[in-house]
Amino acid sequence: MTIDDYADWAATVAKVTRPPTSERLSYLGLGLAGESGEVAEHIKKLLRDGTLDQAAMAEELGDVVYYWVCLCVALGRKPSEVLTASRAKISARLTQ
Ligand SMILES: [Mg+2]
């Protein structure tokens, strides 16, 4: 499975439309923020308790990707293209 295959599936499940409604875009953005917060919570617990539930954190990272790919699709972008552009941007920054 490629990330674009996953995005096609996720966008269908999440009922992503093009163009997205403001409500759907908000829902997806809040979902991304919420799941990112769940990842941050695991890191906070690592600092507080000294333990990290790696399996649970990896599950939350999957939830982050779900909302992230849906937002890519909502904007009419293939996740693989967004990743390629991100890699180019970061690589250019590193060579400065
Ligand atoms: Mg979650």
XYZ file of C-alpha atoms and ligand atoms in Angstrom:
97
model
C 0.000 0.000 0.000
C 1.299 3.439 -0.893
C 0.453 6.566 1.034
C -1.681 7.672 -1.901
C -3.611 4.385 -1.773
C -4.146 4.940 1.948
C -5.282 8.509 1.276
C -7.852 7.333 -1.270
C -9.269 4.949 1.319
C -9.164 7.497 4.155
C -10.789 10.230 2.059
C -13.634 7.872 1.210
C -14.136 6.907 4.845
C -13.963 10.558 5.956
C -16.315 11.639 3.152
C -13.849 14.226 1.848
C -15.270 16.261 -1.008
C -13.591 18.545 -3.515
C -13.803 21.359 -2.852
C -14.221 20.672 0.829
C -16.882 22.426 2.825
C -15.638 24.738 5.551
C -17.218 22.432 8.085
C -15.428 19.356 6.741
C -12.092 21.190 6.502
C -12.552 22.374 10.085
C -13.427 18.873 11.254
C -10.314 17.443 9.595
C -8.066 20.210 10.892
C -9.365 19.813 14.412
C -8.936 16.063 14.093
C -5.301 16.559 13.090
C -4.728 18.918 16.004
C -6.443 16.557 18.410
C -4.451 13.519 17.327
C -1.225 15.553 17.408
C -2.141 16.434 20.962
C -2.508 12.740 21.770
C 1.052 12.183 20.487
C 2.239 15.101 22.616
C 0.487 13.563 25.627
C 2.612 10.424 25.306
C 5.753 12.563 25.192
C 4.550 14.503 28.235
C 4.051 11.252 30.119
C 7.578 10.225 29.163
C 8.895 13.392 30.779
C 6.626 13.060 33.819
C 6.800 9.327 34.466
C 9.921 8.263 32.597
C 8.054 5.679 30.548
C 6.885 5.671 26.964
C 4.145 3.434 25.584
C 5.630 3.148 22.116
C 2.816 1.007 20.718
C 0.155 3.460 21.869
C 2.136 6.418 20.540
C 2.607 4.686 17.177
C -1.166 4.178 17.038
C -1.664 7.900 17.583
C 0.839 8.649 14.819
C -1.389 6.590 12.541
C -4.346 8.706 13.606
C -2.323 11.838 12.766
C -1.609 10.488 9.297
C -5.292 9.702 8.752
C -6.301 13.320 9.210
C -3.190 14.597 7.412
C -3.871 12.589 4.251
C -7.522 13.610 4.321
C -6.469 17.257 4.413
C -4.106 16.657 1.484
C -6.967 15.152 -0.534
C -9.302 17.976 0.499
C -6.787 20.415 -0.986
C -6.518 18.362 -4.171
C -2.990 17.192 -3.414
C -1.580 13.690 -3.435
C 0.200 13.007 -0.150
C 3.208 11.643 -2.055
C 3.514 14.979 -3.857
C 3.264 16.907 -0.592
C 6.004 14.708 0.873
C 8.204 15.188 -2.184
C 7.796 18.973 -1.940
C 8.517 18.863 1.800
C 11.660 16.844 1.229
C 12.856 19.312 -1.403
C 12.150 22.282 0.876
C 13.973 20.781 3.831
C 16.892 19.590 1.666
C 17.269 23.084 0.221
C 17.282 24.527 3.744
C 20.027 22.104 4.801
C 22.291 23.094 1.911
C 22.125 26.819 2.683
Mg -6.046 8.892 18.547
